């Protein structure tokens, strides 16, 4: 069963978001993949009460449908940042520019930390190849590597919940 939105009640959004992500992603039931986890955890950190399900991020896990593209931690986060931008910026085109800029910066930081942004490069496997997803899950790489990637994205982006942090980040973006 998909997790429901839980609004954090403590001010340390990155820590709260990471704890929430760990509870979603590392759950033995295996319900939430990387994209779903980052989407829900950030939506909760941002107070996006309209987000009640991880469903919009379902097909983004493993680099979109296990295709090996952009890491799901980033793509799920992009959904949440887009929603936050839409909420805070009335002009749709301006909101899109800001959301793209913030995610581009997050992708650059992700690449600096992990050496790549594409899932296949990060995990060294083709999850669509026969038996590879099962082998990946059995390897526990997802519990360590993928969890670290989710945590990094959340640590970078959850502070945007604070309006002054948001304003400073937006002011840094190229026009």
Tab-separated table of N, CA, C and O in Angstrom, residues 7 45 85 94 111 131 139 161 174:
chain	number	residue	atom	x	y	z
A	7	UNK	N	3.067	15.323	7.284
A	7	UNK	CA	3.755	16.599	7.390
A	7	UNK	C	4.682	16.594	8.600
A	7	UNK	O	4.251	16.324	9.709
A	45	UNK	N	8.422	17.407	3.342
A	45	UNK	CA	9.286	18.473	3.865
A	45	UNK	C	8.804	19.844	3.402
A	45	UNK	O	8.875	20.822	4.152
A	85	UNK	N	7.720	25.080	-6.719
A	85	UNK	CA	7.887	26.270	-7.564
A	85	UNK	C	6.532	26.795	-8.024
A	85	UNK	O	6.286	28.004	-7.996
A	94	UNK	N	8.063	31.364	-15.299
A	94	UNK	CA	9.098	31.664	-14.304
A	94	UNK	C	9.271	30.485	-13.348
A	94	UNK	O	10.398	30.126	-12.990
A	111	UNK	N	26.412	14.739	-9.343
A	111	UNK	CA	27.496	14.236	-10.191
A	111	UNK	C	28.844	14.388	-9.490
A	111	UNK	O	29.682	13.480	-9.557
A	131	UNK	N	16.925	-11.166	-15.211
A	131	UNK	CA	17.551	-11.511	-13.945
A	131	UNK	C	18.314	-10.402	-13.250
A	131	UNK	O	18.718	-10.559	-12.096
A	139	UNK	N	21.716	-8.006	-4.071
A	139	UNK	CA	23.054	-7.509	-3.753
A	139	UNK	C	23.057	-6.505	-2.612
A	139	UNK	O	24.099	-6.215	-2.056
A	161	UNK	N	12.457	24.249	1.728
A	161	UNK	CA	11.176	24.440	2.421
A	161	UNK	C	11.154	25.780	3.152
A	161	UNK	O	10.114	26.437	3.242
A	174	UNK	N	20.864	31.834	-12.685
A	174	UNK	CA	21.008	32.764	-13.817
A	174	UNK	C	19.625	33.170	-14.333
A	174	UNK	O	18.682	32.389	-14.270
